[in-house]
Amino acid sequence: MHLSIASDHAGFERKEQIKAWLKDKGYTVQDFGTHSEDSVDYPDFVHPLARYLKTHPEEQGILICGSGEGVCMTANKYPHIRAALVWKPEIAALTRQHNNANVLCLPGRFLTEAEAIECAQVFLSTAFEGGRHQKRIDKMNYE
């Protein structure tokens, strides 16, 4: 089990907590940064993760910034990414079941460690339902 993760400075603490939890669960974690709480620009860490997932479509990723919005918007510029902003386990489940999301985006400043880990756990353990949902996913890309 391999998973990619990245954050900006506002998501750094949650990233480190989730990364430790993932490793305890047996995941191999590829950390695209940042590696401190020093101020950085989140796109500088989203782009390498998104490019990596293009060549590893079977894998998933986790992105974290203060609100989760910036990393989500940046990741969704890539046609092979379906990034979802998640703040509750129920949203994590639905975005996997109905949207086959492959990148979890978390608001680091608005979730506790336990809440962030619970969202990650649900996201990673929920399967895509397929069926009628696949037809909708097929309509997402406009090109």
Short mmCIF file of N, CA, C and O in Angstrom, two decimals:
data_model
loop_
_atom_site.label_atom_id
_atom_site.label_comp_id
_atom_site.label_asym_id
_atom_site.label_seq_id
_atom_site.Cartn_x
_atom_site.Cartn_y
_atom_site.Cartn_z
N MET A 1 0.84 -1.17 0.00
CA MET A 1 0.00 0.00 0.00
C MET A 1 0.89 1.24 0.00
O MET A 1 1.69 1.43 0.90
N HIS A 2 0.72 2.04 -1.02
CA HIS A 2 1.52 3.25 -1.19
C HIS A 2 0.59 4.45 -1.28
O HIS A 2 -0.45 4.37 -1.93
N LEU A 3 0.97 5.53 -0.65
CA LEU A 3 0.15 6.73 -0.66
C LEU A 3 1.05 7.95 -0.72
O LEU A 3 2.11 7.97 -0.10
N SER A 4 0.62 8.96 -1.46
CA SER A 4 1.36 10.22 -1.55
C SER A 4 0.68 11.27 -0.70
O SER A 4 -0.55 11.29 -0.60
N ILE A 5 1.48 12.15 -0.13
CA ILE A 5 0.94 13.18 0.75
C ILE A 5 1.76 14.46 0.57
O ILE A 5 2.95 14.40 0.27
N ALA A 6 1.09 15.60 0.73
CA ALA A 6 1.77 16.89 0.67
C ALA A 6 0.94 17.92 1.41
O ALA A 6 -0.27 17.74 1.61
N SER A 7 1.61 18.99 1.80
CA SER A 7 0.92 20.08 2.48
C SER A 7 1.70 21.37 2.30
O SER A 7 2.85 21.35 1.85
N ASP A 8 1.06 22.45 2.69
CA ASP A 8 1.80 23.70 2.86
C ASP A 8 2.10 23.85 4.35
O ASP A 8 1.89 22.91 5.13
N HIS A 9 2.58 25.03 4.73
CA HIS A 9 2.95 25.26 6.13
C HIS A 9 1.75 25.14 7.07
O HIS A 9 1.88 24.63 8.17
N ALA A 10 0.57 25.57 6.63
CA ALA A 10 -0.63 25.52 7.48
C ALA A 10 -1.12 24.09 7.69
O ALA A 10 -1.79 23.80 8.67
N GLY A 11 -0.78 23.20 6.79
CA GLY A 11 -1.19 21.80 6.91
C GLY A 11 -0.09 20.88 7.41
O GLY A 11 -0.29 19.67 7.56
N PHE A 12 1.09 21.45 7.65
CA PHE A 12 2.26 20.63 8.00
C PHE A 12 2.02 19.75 9.23
O PHE A 12 2.29 18.54 9.20
N GLU A 13 1.49 20.31 10.30
CA GLU A 13 1.30 19.53 11.51
C GLU A 13 0.34 18.35 11.28
O GLU A 13 0.64 17.22 11.68
N ARG A 14 -0.79 18.60 10.60
CA ARG A 14 -1.72 17.50 10.31
C ARG A 14 -1.09 16.48 9.37
O ARG A 14 -1.30 15.29 9.51
N LYS A 15 -0.31 16.95 8.42
CA LYS A 15 0.36 16.02 7.49
C LYS A 15 1.26 15.06 8.26
O LYS A 15 1.23 13.85 8.03
N GLU A 16 2.03 15.59 9.17
CA GLU A 16 2.94 14.75 9.94
C GLU A 16 2.16 13.75 10.80
O GLU A 16 2.56 12.59 10.94
N GLN A 17 1.04 14.17 11.36
CA GLN A 17 0.21 13.27 12.17
C GLN A 17 -0.40 12.17 11.32
O GLN A 17 -0.37 10.99 11.69
N ILE A 18 -0.94 12.54 10.17
CA ILE A 18 -1.55 11.55 9.28
C ILE A 18 -0.48 10.62 8.73
O ILE A 18 -0.70 9.41 8.62
N LYS A 19 0.66 11.16 8.38
CA LYS A 19 1.76 10.34 7.87
C LYS A 19 2.17 9.28 8.90
O LYS A 19 2.35 8.10 8.55
N ALA A 20 2.28 9.66 10.15
CA ALA A 20 2.63 8.70 11.21
C ALA A 20 1.55 7.62 11.33
O ALA A 20 1.86 6.43 11.46
N TRP A 21 0.31 8.03 11.28
CA TRP A 21 -0.81 7.07 11.37
C TRP A 21 -0.77 6.11 10.18
O TRP A 21 -0.95 4.89 10.36
N LEU A 22 -0.54 6.64 8.98
CA LEU A 22 -0.46 5.79 7.79
C LEU A 22 0.65 4.76 7.90
O LEU A 22 0.45 3.58 7.58
N LYS A 23 1.81 5.20 8.35
CA LYS A 23 2.93 4.27 8.50
C LYS A 23 2.61 3.19 9.52
O LYS A 23 2.96 2.02 9.33
N ASP A 24 1.91 3.55 10.60
CA ASP A 24 1.49 2.56 11.59
C ASP A 24 0.53 1.55 11.00
O ASP A 24 0.46 0.41 11.45
N LYS A 25 -0.23 1.96 9.97
CA LYS A 25 -1.19 1.08 9.31
C LYS A 25 -0.54 0.28 8.18
O LYS A 25 -1.21 -0.48 7.49
N GLY A 26 0.75 0.45 7.98
CA GLY A 26 1.46 -0.34 6.98
C GLY A 26 1.63 0.31 5.62
O GLY A 26 2.12 -0.32 4.68
N TYR A 27 1.24 1.57 5.49
CA TYR A 27 1.42 2.27 4.22
C TYR A 27 2.87 2.70 4.04
O TYR A 27 3.55 3.05 5.00
N THR A 28 3.30 2.69 2.80
CA THR A 28 4.52 3.36 2.41
C THR A 28 4.08 4.75 1.97
O THR A 28 3.22 4.87 1.10
N VAL A 29 4.65 5.77 2.58
CA VAL A 29 4.19 7.14 2.32
C VAL A 29 5.27 7.92 1.58
O VAL A 29 6.41 7.99 2.03
N GLN A 30 4.88 8.48 0.45
CA GLN A 30 5.77 9.37 -0.29
C GLN A 30 5.36 10.80 0.07
O GLN A 30 4.26 11.24 -0.25
N ASP A 31 6.24 11.51 0.74
CA ASP A 31 5.98 12.86 1.23
C ASP A 31 6.58 13.87 0.26
O ASP A 31 7.78 13.97 0.12
N PHE A 32 5.71 14.64 -0.40
CA PHE A 32 6.15 15.65 -1.36
C PHE A 32 6.41 17.00 -0.68
O PHE A 32 6.66 17.98 -1.36
N GLY A 33 6.34 17.07 0.63
CA GLY A 33 6.62 18.30 1.37
C GLY A 33 5.34 19.01 1.75
O GLY A 33 4.26 18.52 1.50
N THR A 34 5.46 20.08 2.36
CA THR A 34 6.60 20.78 2.86
C THR A 34 7.16 20.05 4.09
O THR A 34 6.48 19.16 4.62
N HIS A 35 8.31 20.45 4.54
CA HIS A 35 8.96 19.74 5.63
C HIS A 35 9.16 20.62 6.86
O HIS A 35 9.99 20.29 7.72
N SER A 36 8.40 21.71 6.94
CA SER A 36 8.45 22.57 8.12
C SER A 36 7.22 23.48 8.12
O SER A 36 6.42 23.46 7.18
N GLU A 37 7.11 24.29 9.16
CA GLU A 37 6.01 25.25 9.24
C GLU A 37 6.40 26.61 8.65
O GLU A 37 5.65 27.57 8.77
N ASP A 38 7.55 26.69 7.98
CA ASP A 38 7.94 27.92 7.31
C ASP A 38 6.98 28.19 6.15
O ASP A 38 6.60 27.27 5.42
N SER A 39 6.61 29.44 5.98
CA SER A 39 5.65 29.82 4.96
C SER A 39 6.12 29.41 3.56
O SER A 39 7.26 29.66 3.18
N VAL A 40 5.21 28.76 2.82
CA VAL A 40 5.48 28.30 1.46
C VAL A 40 4.22 28.50 0.62
O VAL A 40 3.15 28.82 1.14
N ASP A 41 4.33 28.26 -0.67
CA ASP A 41 3.20 28.33 -1.59
C ASP A 41 2.70 26.92 -1.88
O ASP A 41 3.44 26.10 -2.43
N TYR A 42 1.44 26.64 -1.54
CA TYR A 42 0.91 25.28 -1.66
C TYR A 42 1.02 24.69 -3.07
O TYR A 42 1.26 23.49 -3.20
N PRO A 43 0.88 25.46 -4.16
CA PRO A 43 0.99 24.82 -5.48
C PRO A 43 2.33 24.14 -5.71
O PRO A 43 2.41 23.15 -6.46
N ASP A 44 3.38 24.63 -5.06
CA ASP A 44 4.70 24.04 -5.25
C ASP A 44 4.77 22.59 -4.75
O ASP A 44 5.67 21.84 -5.15
N PHE A 45 3.81 22.19 -3.93
CA PHE A 45 3.79 20.83 -3.40
C PHE A 45 2.66 20.00 -4.01
O PHE A 45 2.77 18.77 -4.10
N VAL A 46 1.62 20.67 -4.46
CA VAL A 46 0.51 19.97 -5.12
C VAL A 46 0.94 19.45 -6.49
O VAL A 46 0.65 18.30 -6.84
N HIS A 47 1.61 20.29 -7.27
CA HIS A 47 1.97 19.89 -8.64
C HIS A 47 2.81 18.61 -8.70
O HIS A 47 2.49 17.72 -9.50
N PRO A 48 3.85 18.46 -7.89
CA PRO A 48 4.61 17.20 -7.96
C PRO A 48 3.76 15.97 -7.58
O PRO A 48 3.89 14.92 -8.22
N LEU A 49 2.89 16.12 -6.60
CA LEU A 49 2.02 14.99 -6.22
C LEU A 49 1.09 14.65 -7.38
O LEU A 49 0.93 13.48 -7.73
N ALA A 50 0.47 15.64 -7.98
CA ALA A 50 -0.46 15.41 -9.08
C ALA A 50 0.26 14.78 -10.28
O ALA A 50 -0.28 13.85 -10.91
N ARG A 51 1.45 15.25 -10.59
CA ARG A 51 2.22 14.67 -11.70
C ARG A 51 2.57 13.20 -11.40
O ARG A 51 2.54 12.35 -12.30
N TYR A 52 2.91 12.93 -10.17
CA TYR A 52 3.23 11.56 -9.78
C TYR A 52 2.01 10.65 -9.98
O TYR A 52 2.14 9.54 -10.51
N LEU A 53 0.84 11.11 -9.57
CA LEU A 53 -0.36 10.28 -9.68
C LEU A 53 -0.74 10.01 -11.14
O LEU A 53 -1.39 9.01 -11.43
N LYS A 54 -0.31 10.87 -12.05
CA LYS A 54 -0.59 10.62 -13.46
C LYS A 54 0.10 9.34 -13.92
O LYS A 54 -0.45 8.58 -14.72
N THR A 55 1.29 9.08 -13.41
CA THR A 55 2.02 7.87 -13.81
C THR A 55 1.75 6.70 -12.87
O THR A 55 2.27 5.61 -13.10
N HIS A 56 0.97 6.92 -11.82
CA HIS A 56 0.59 5.88 -10.87
C HIS A 56 -0.91 5.98 -10.58
O HIS A 56 -1.33 6.28 -9.45
N PRO A 57 -1.75 5.72 -11.58
CA PRO A 57 -3.19 5.95 -11.44
C PRO A 57 -3.88 5.04 -10.42
O PRO A 57 -5.00 5.33 -9.99
N GLU A 58 -3.22 3.98 -10.01
CA GLU A 58 -3.82 3.08 -9.03
C GLU A 58 -3.66 3.61 -7.60
O GLU A 58 -4.25 3.06 -6.67
N GLU A 59 -2.89 4.65 -7.43
CA GLU A 59 -2.62 5.18 -6.10
C GLU A 59 -3.51 6.38 -5.78
O GLU A 59 -4.17 6.94 -6.66
N GLN A 60 -3.51 6.75 -4.50
CA GLN A 60 -4.27 7.89 -4.02
C GLN A 60 -3.35 8.88 -3.32
O GLN A 60 -2.20 8.54 -3.00
N GLY A 61 -3.86 10.08 -3.10
CA GLY A 61 -3.08 11.09 -2.43
C GLY A 61 -3.88 11.84 -1.39
O GLY A 61 -5.11 11.82 -1.40
N ILE A 62 -3.15 12.51 -0.50
CA ILE A 62 -3.75 13.38 0.51
C ILE A 62 -3.03 14.72 0.45
O ILE A 62 -1.79 14.77 0.46
N LEU A 63 -3.81 15.79 0.40
CA LEU A 63 -3.28 17.15 0.39
C LEU A 63 -3.90 17.93 1.54
O LEU A 63 -5.09 17.79 1.81
N ILE A 64 -3.09 18.77 2.17
CA ILE A 64 -3.57 19.53 3.32
C ILE A 64 -3.03 20.96 3.25
O ILE A 64 -1.83 21.16 3.05
N CYS A 65 -3.93 21.91 3.41
CA CYS A 65 -3.54 23.31 3.60
C CYS A 65 -4.47 23.88 4.67
O CYS A 65 -5.25 23.13 5.26
N GLY A 66 -4.39 25.16 4.92
CA GLY A 66 -5.20 25.74 5.99
C GLY A 66 -6.68 25.47 5.85
O GLY A 66 -7.33 24.96 6.76
N SER A 67 -7.23 25.81 4.70
CA SER A 67 -8.66 25.62 4.46
C SER A 67 -8.96 24.36 3.65
O SER A 67 -10.10 23.92 3.58
N GLY A 68 -7.95 23.82 3.00
CA GLY A 68 -8.14 22.70 2.08
C GLY A 68 -8.53 23.14 0.68
O GLY A 68 -8.41 22.38 -0.27
N GLU A 69 -9.00 24.37 0.55
CA GLU A 69 -9.48 24.87 -0.73
C GLU A 69 -8.37 25.06 -1.76
O GLU A 69 -8.51 24.65 -2.91
N GLY A 70 -7.28 25.69 -1.36
CA GLY A 70 -6.20 25.97 -2.31
C GLY A 70 -5.61 24.72 -2.92
O GLY A 70 -5.41 24.65 -4.14
N VAL A 71 -5.33 23.72 -2.07
CA VAL A 71 -4.76 22.48 -2.60
C VAL A 71 -5.77 21.76 -3.49
O VAL A 71 -5.39 21.17 -4.50
N CYS A 72 -7.03 21.83 -3.12
CA CYS A 72 -8.07 21.17 -3.90
C CYS A 72 -8.23 21.81 -5.28
O CYS A 72 -8.27 21.13 -6.30
N MET A 73 -8.28 23.13 -5.30
CA MET A 73 -8.40 23.84 -6.58
C MET A 73 -7.21 23.56 -7.49
O MET A 73 -7.38 23.34 -8.69
N THR A 74 -6.02 23.57 -6.91
CA THR A 74 -4.82 23.32 -7.71
C THR A 74 -4.80 21.90 -8.25
O THR A 74 -4.55 21.68 -9.44
N ALA A 75 -5.09 20.93 -7.41
CA ALA A 75 -5.07 19.53 -7.85
C ALA A 75 -6.09 19.27 -8.94
O ALA A 75 -5.82 18.52 -9.89
N ASN A 76 -7.24 19.89 -8.84
CA ASN A 76 -8.30 19.65 -9.81
C ASN A 76 -8.05 20.29 -11.17
O ASN A 76 -8.82 20.09 -12.10
N LYS A 77 -6.94 20.99 -11.33
CA LYS A 77 -6.54 21.49 -12.65
C LYS A 77 -6.07 20.34 -13.54
O LYS A 77 -6.02 20.47 -14.75
N TYR A 78 -5.72 19.23 -12.94
CA TYR A 78 -5.23 18.06 -13.67
C TYR A 78 -6.41 17.15 -14.03
O TYR A 78 -7.17 16.75 -13.14
N PRO A 79 -6.56 16.77 -15.30
CA PRO A 79 -7.72 15.96 -15.69
C PRO A 79 -7.76 14.57 -15.06
O PRO A 79 -8.84 14.00 -14.94
N HIS A 80 -6.64 14.03 -14.63
CA HIS A 80 -6.63 12.70 -14.03
C HIS A 80 -6.87 12.73 -12.52
O HIS A 80 -6.93 11.68 -11.88
N ILE A 81 -7.03 13.92 -11.97
CA ILE A 81 -7.26 14.07 -10.53
C ILE A 81 -8.72 14.39 -10.27
O ILE A 81 -9.33 15.21 -10.95
N ARG A 82 -9.27 13.72 -9.28
CA ARG A 82 -10.58 14.04 -8.74
C ARG A 82 -10.36 14.28 -7.25
O ARG A 82 -10.46 13.37 -6.43
N ALA A 83 -10.02 15.53 -6.93
CA ALA A 83 -9.72 15.90 -5.55
C ALA A 83 -10.98 16.39 -4.87
O ALA A 83 -11.79 17.11 -5.46
N ALA A 84 -11.13 15.99 -3.61
CA ALA A 84 -12.34 16.34 -2.86
C ALA A 84 -11.97 16.97 -1.53
O ALA A 84 -11.16 16.43 -0.77
N LEU A 85 -12.60 18.11 -1.25
CA LEU A 85 -12.44 18.77 0.03
C LEU A 85 -13.34 18.08 1.04
O LEU A 85 -14.55 17.99 0.85
N VAL A 86 -12.74 17.56 2.11
CA VAL A 86 -13.46 16.75 3.08
C VAL A 86 -13.25 17.29 4.49
O VAL A 86 -12.13 17.59 4.86
N TRP A 87 -14.33 17.39 5.24
CA TRP A 87 -14.26 17.85 6.63
C TRP A 87 -15.05 16.98 7.58
O TRP A 87 -15.04 17.18 8.78
N LYS A 88 -15.73 15.96 7.02
CA LYS A 88 -16.48 15.00 7.83
C LYS A 88 -16.32 13.62 7.22
O LYS A 88 -16.23 13.50 5.99
N PRO A 89 -16.34 12.58 8.04
CA PRO A 89 -16.22 11.22 7.50
C PRO A 89 -17.29 10.88 6.47
O PRO A 89 -17.02 10.16 5.50
N GLU A 90 -18.49 11.40 6.65
CA GLU A 90 -19.57 11.11 5.71
C GLU A 90 -19.25 11.66 4.32
O GLU A 90 -19.56 11.02 3.30
N ILE A 91 -18.62 12.82 4.27
CA ILE A 91 -18.22 13.40 2.99
C ILE A 91 -17.11 12.54 2.36
O ILE A 91 -17.11 12.30 1.16
N ALA A 92 -16.19 12.07 3.19
CA ALA A 92 -15.12 11.20 2.70
C ALA A 92 -15.70 9.95 2.05
O ALA A 92 -15.25 9.54 0.97
N ALA A 93 -16.69 9.35 2.68
CA ALA A 93 -17.30 8.15 2.13
C ALA A 93 -18.02 8.44 0.82
O ALA A 93 -17.84 7.72 -0.17
N LEU A 94 -18.81 9.49 0.79
CA LEU A 94 -19.58 9.80 -0.41
C LEU A 94 -18.70 10.18 -1.60
O LEU A 94 -18.99 9.81 -2.74
N THR A 95 -17.65 10.90 -1.33
CA THR A 95 -16.78 11.30 -2.45
C THR A 95 -16.05 10.11 -3.05
O THR A 95 -15.72 10.11 -4.23
N ARG A 96 -15.82 9.09 -2.27
CA ARG A 96 -15.24 7.86 -2.82
C ARG A 96 -16.33 7.04 -3.51
O ARG A 96 -16.16 6.59 -4.64
N GLN A 97 -17.47 6.84 -2.84
CA GLN A 97 -18.54 6.01 -3.38
C GLN A 97 -19.10 6.55 -4.70
O GLN A 97 -19.33 5.79 -5.63
N HIS A 98 -19.35 7.86 -4.75
CA HIS A 98 -20.05 8.44 -5.89
C HIS A 98 -19.14 9.13 -6.89
O HIS A 98 -19.51 9.23 -8.07
N ASN A 99 -17.99 9.64 -6.46
CA ASN A 99 -17.13 10.43 -7.35
C ASN A 99 -15.80 9.76 -7.65
O ASN A 99 -15.01 10.28 -8.42
N ASN A 100 -15.54 8.64 -7.02
CA ASN A 100 -14.28 7.92 -7.18
C ASN A 100 -13.09 8.87 -7.02
O ASN A 100 -12.12 8.84 -7.79
N ALA A 101 -13.16 9.74 -6.01
CA ALA A 101 -12.09 10.70 -5.76
C ALA A 101 -10.79 9.95 -5.50
O ALA A 101 -10.78 8.91 -4.84
N ASN A 102 -9.69 10.49 -6.01
CA ASN A 102 -8.40 9.86 -5.79
C ASN A 102 -7.46 10.73 -4.96
O ASN A 102 -6.36 10.29 -4.63
N VAL A 103 -7.91 11.93 -4.60
CA VAL A 103 -7.12 12.79 -3.73
C VAL A 103 -8.03 13.38 -2.66
O VAL A 103 -9.06 13.99 -2.96
N LEU A 104 -7.64 13.17 -1.44
CA LEU A 104 -8.34 13.71 -0.27
C LEU A 104 -7.70 15.05 0.10
O LEU A 104 -6.48 15.12 0.29
N CYS A 105 -8.50 16.09 0.20
CA CYS A 105 -8.02 17.42 0.59
C CYS A 105 -8.63 17.77 1.95
O CYS A 105 -9.85 17.71 2.12
N LEU A 106 -7.77 18.11 2.89
CA LEU A 106 -8.21 18.38 4.24
C LEU A 106 -7.88 19.81 4.67
O LEU A 106 -6.80 20.32 4.34
N PRO A 107 -8.78 20.44 5.45
CA PRO A 107 -8.51 21.76 6.01
C PRO A 107 -7.76 21.64 7.33
O PRO A 107 -8.36 21.44 8.39
N GLY A 108 -6.46 21.76 7.27
CA GLY A 108 -5.62 21.53 8.44
C GLY A 108 -5.93 22.41 9.63
O GLY A 108 -5.75 22.00 10.78
N ARG A 109 -6.40 23.62 9.40
CA ARG A 109 -6.68 24.54 10.50
C ARG A 109 -8.05 24.32 11.14
O ARG A 109 -8.35 24.92 12.16
N PHE A 110 -8.87 23.46 10.55
CA PHE A 110 -10.23 23.31 11.02
C PHE A 110 -10.58 21.90 11.48
O PHE A 110 -11.72 21.63 11.84
N LEU A 111 -9.62 20.99 11.44
CA LEU A 111 -9.84 19.61 11.91
C LEU A 111 -8.83 19.29 12.99
O LEU A 111 -7.66 19.65 12.89
N THR A 112 -9.30 18.58 14.01
CA THR A 112 -8.37 18.06 15.00
C THR A 112 -7.60 16.90 14.39
O THR A 112 -7.97 16.39 13.32
N GLU A 113 -6.58 16.46 15.06
CA GLU A 113 -5.84 15.30 14.59
C GLU A 113 -6.77 14.10 14.43
O GLU A 113 -6.75 13.41 13.41
N ALA A 114 -7.60 13.85 15.42
CA ALA A 114 -8.51 12.70 15.38
C ALA A 114 -9.50 12.82 14.22
O ALA A 114 -9.78 11.83 13.53
N GLU A 115 -10.02 14.00 13.99
CA GLU A 115 -10.98 14.20 12.89
C GLU A 115 -10.30 13.99 11.54
O GLU A 115 -10.87 13.35 10.65
N ALA A 116 -9.10 14.52 11.38
CA ALA A 116 -8.37 14.36 10.12
C ALA A 116 -8.06 12.89 9.85
O ALA A 116 -8.23 12.41 8.72
N ILE A 117 -7.63 12.19 10.85
CA ILE A 117 -7.32 10.76 10.70
C ILE A 117 -8.58 9.97 10.38
O ILE A 117 -8.57 9.07 9.54
N GLU A 118 -9.69 10.30 11.03
CA GLU A 118 -10.93 9.59 10.75
C GLU A 118 -11.37 9.82 9.30
O GLU A 118 -11.79 8.88 8.62
N CYS A 119 -11.25 11.04 8.82
CA CYS A 119 -11.58 11.32 7.42
C CYS A 119 -10.68 10.52 6.48
O CYS A 119 -11.15 9.94 5.49
N ALA A 120 -9.39 10.48 6.78
CA ALA A 120 -8.45 9.72 5.96
C ALA A 120 -8.77 8.23 5.98
O ALA A 120 -8.77 7.57 4.94
N GLN A 121 -9.08 7.71 7.15
CA GLN A 121 -9.40 6.29 7.29
C GLN A 121 -10.62 5.92 6.45
O GLN A 121 -10.62 4.93 5.72
N VAL A 122 -11.66 6.73 6.53
CA VAL A 122 -12.88 6.46 5.77
C VAL A 122 -12.60 6.58 4.27
O VAL A 122 -13.02 5.73 3.48
N PHE A 123 -11.90 7.62 3.87
CA PHE A 123 -11.56 7.82 2.45
C PHE A 123 -10.82 6.61 1.90
O PHE A 123 -11.15 6.09 0.84
N LEU A 124 -9.82 6.16 2.62
CA LEU A 124 -8.96 5.07 2.14
C LEU A 124 -9.63 3.70 2.19
O LEU A 124 -9.21 2.79 1.49
N SER A 125 -10.66 3.56 3.00
CA SER A 125 -11.31 2.25 3.14
C SER A 125 -12.64 2.14 2.40
O SER A 125 -13.28 1.10 2.45
N THR A 126 -13.04 3.20 1.72
CA THR A 126 -14.32 3.20 1.01
C THR A 126 -14.08 2.96 -0.47
O THR A 126 -13.22 3.59 -1.09
N ALA A 127 -14.88 2.07 -1.03
CA ALA A 127 -14.76 1.72 -2.45
C ALA A 127 -15.72 2.55 -3.31
O ALA A 127 -16.77 2.99 -2.85
N PHE A 128 -15.34 2.74 -4.56
CA PHE A 128 -16.20 3.36 -5.55
C PHE A 128 -17.32 2.41 -5.89
O PHE A 128 -17.11 1.22 -6.12
N GLU A 129 -18.56 2.92 -5.97
CA GLU A 129 -19.72 2.08 -6.25
C GLU A 129 -19.90 1.78 -7.73
O GLU A 129 -20.59 0.84 -8.09
N GLY A 130 -19.31 2.60 -8.59
CA GLY A 130 -19.45 2.37 -10.03
C GLY A 130 -20.88 2.59 -10.49
O GLY A 130 -21.58 3.46 -10.00
N GLY A 131 -21.31 1.77 -11.45
CA GLY A 131 -22.68 1.86 -11.95
C GLY A 131 -23.02 3.23 -12.49
O GLY A 131 -22.27 3.81 -13.27
N ARG A 132 -24.16 3.75 -12.04
CA ARG A 132 -24.65 5.04 -12.53
C ARG A 132 -23.67 6.17 -12.26
O ARG A 132 -23.67 7.18 -12.96
N HIS A 133 -22.81 6.01 -11.26
CA HIS A 133 -21.86 7.07 -10.92
C HIS A 133 -20.74 7.18 -11.96
O HIS A 133 -20.23 8.27 -12.18
N GLN A 134 -20.37 6.08 -12.60
CA GLN A 134 -19.31 6.12 -13.60
C GLN A 134 -19.70 7.01 -14.77
O GLN A 134 -18.89 7.78 -15.29
N LYS A 135 -20.94 6.94 -15.18
CA LYS A 135 -21.40 7.76 -16.31
C LYS A 135 -21.26 9.24 -15.98
O LYS A 135 -20.89 10.05 -16.83
N ARG A 136 -21.47 9.61 -14.75
CA ARG A 136 -21.34 11.02 -14.34
C ARG A 136 -19.86 11.43 -14.32
O ARG A 136 -19.52 12.55 -14.72
N ILE A 137 -19.01 10.55 -13.86
CA ILE A 137 -17.57 10.83 -13.84
C ILE A 137 -17.06 11.01 -15.27
O ILE A 137 -16.25 11.90 -15.54
N ASP A 138 -17.57 10.20 -16.18
CA ASP A 138 -17.16 10.29 -17.58
C ASP A 138 -17.50 11.66 -18.18
O ASP A 138 -16.88 12.08 -19.15
N LYS A 139 -18.46 12.35 -17.62
CA LYS A 139 -18.88 13.66 -18.12
C LYS A 139 -18.13 14.83 -17.47
O LYS A 139 -18.33 15.98 -17.84
N MET A 140 -17.25 14.55 -16.52
CA MET A 140 -16.57 15.62 -15.79
C MET A 140 -15.61 16.42 -16.65
O MET A 140 -15.59 17.65 -16.58
N ASN A 141 -14.77 15.77 -17.44
CA ASN A 141 -13.78 16.49 -18.24
C ASN A 141 -14.48 17.13 -19.43
O ASN A 141 -15.26 16.49 -20.12
N TYR A 142 -14.17 18.38 -19.67
CA TYR A 142 -14.82 19.12 -20.73
C TYR A 142 -14.08 19.07 -22.06
O TYR A 142 -14.58 19.49 -23.08
N GLU A 143 -12.86 18.54 -22.06
CA GLU A 143 -12.10 18.48 -23.31
C GLU A 143 -12.24 17.12 -23.96
O GLU A 143 -12.36 16.13 -23.39
#
